[in-house]
Amino acid sequence: MNKSYTHKRLTEVGLKVTQPRLAILKILVESKEHPTVDDVYSKIQKSHPGISLATVYKTLETFTDTSLIKKVGSRESSIRYDARQDSHSHLICIKSNKMLDFHDSELNLLIEEYIKKKNIDNFEVQNIEVNLYGELINQKY
Ligand SMILES: [Zn+2]
């Protein structure tokens, strides 16, 4: 992942390019772990030791508002951030709090067809993302 990608992404959404923003976005783009605000905060201390938790939090909110990243996880206490742009589901371990990407086009098709049949009033489904909560049994990740 080169520096120009994060630079380009910030510019694309109309954000001013600053070193902390570049560094925070880089952490998110390179991470497969769906970091929490605390994870990002501890990682960024290596390159930007002076940065405050409030700044990290504010930056993540700005990124979310401009759709650079999205919040994942339904529980308010375990909000995580995801820089992946494509629609995808997650496997969430309730013990370790790990969150893994989960792709299953067959599952999405099943849900899409089911929802179509259901014909929900006054609502059009545009995107399906499923959170599966459970326990990682084989900790190979
Ligand atoms: Zn994800």
mmCIF file of C-alpha atoms and ligand atoms in Angstrom, residues 34 82 88 90 101, ligand 1:
data_model
loop_
_atom_site.group_PDB
_atom_site.id
_atom_site.type_symbol
_atom_site.label_atom_id
_atom_site.label_comp_id
_atom_site.label_asym_id
_atom_site.label_seq_id
_atom_site.Cartn_x
_atom_site.Cartn_y
_atom_site.Cartn_z
ATOM 1 C CA HIS A 34 -11.352 -3.883 11.906
ATOM 2 C CA ASP A 82 -13.479 -0.783 8.205
ATOM 3 C CA HIS A 88 -19.278 -7.724 2.898
ATOM 4 C CA HIS A 90 -18.521 -10.265 9.235
ATOM 5 C CA ASP A 101 -14.495 -10.521 6.810
HETATM 6 ZN ZN ZN B 1 -14.824 -5.906 7.000
#
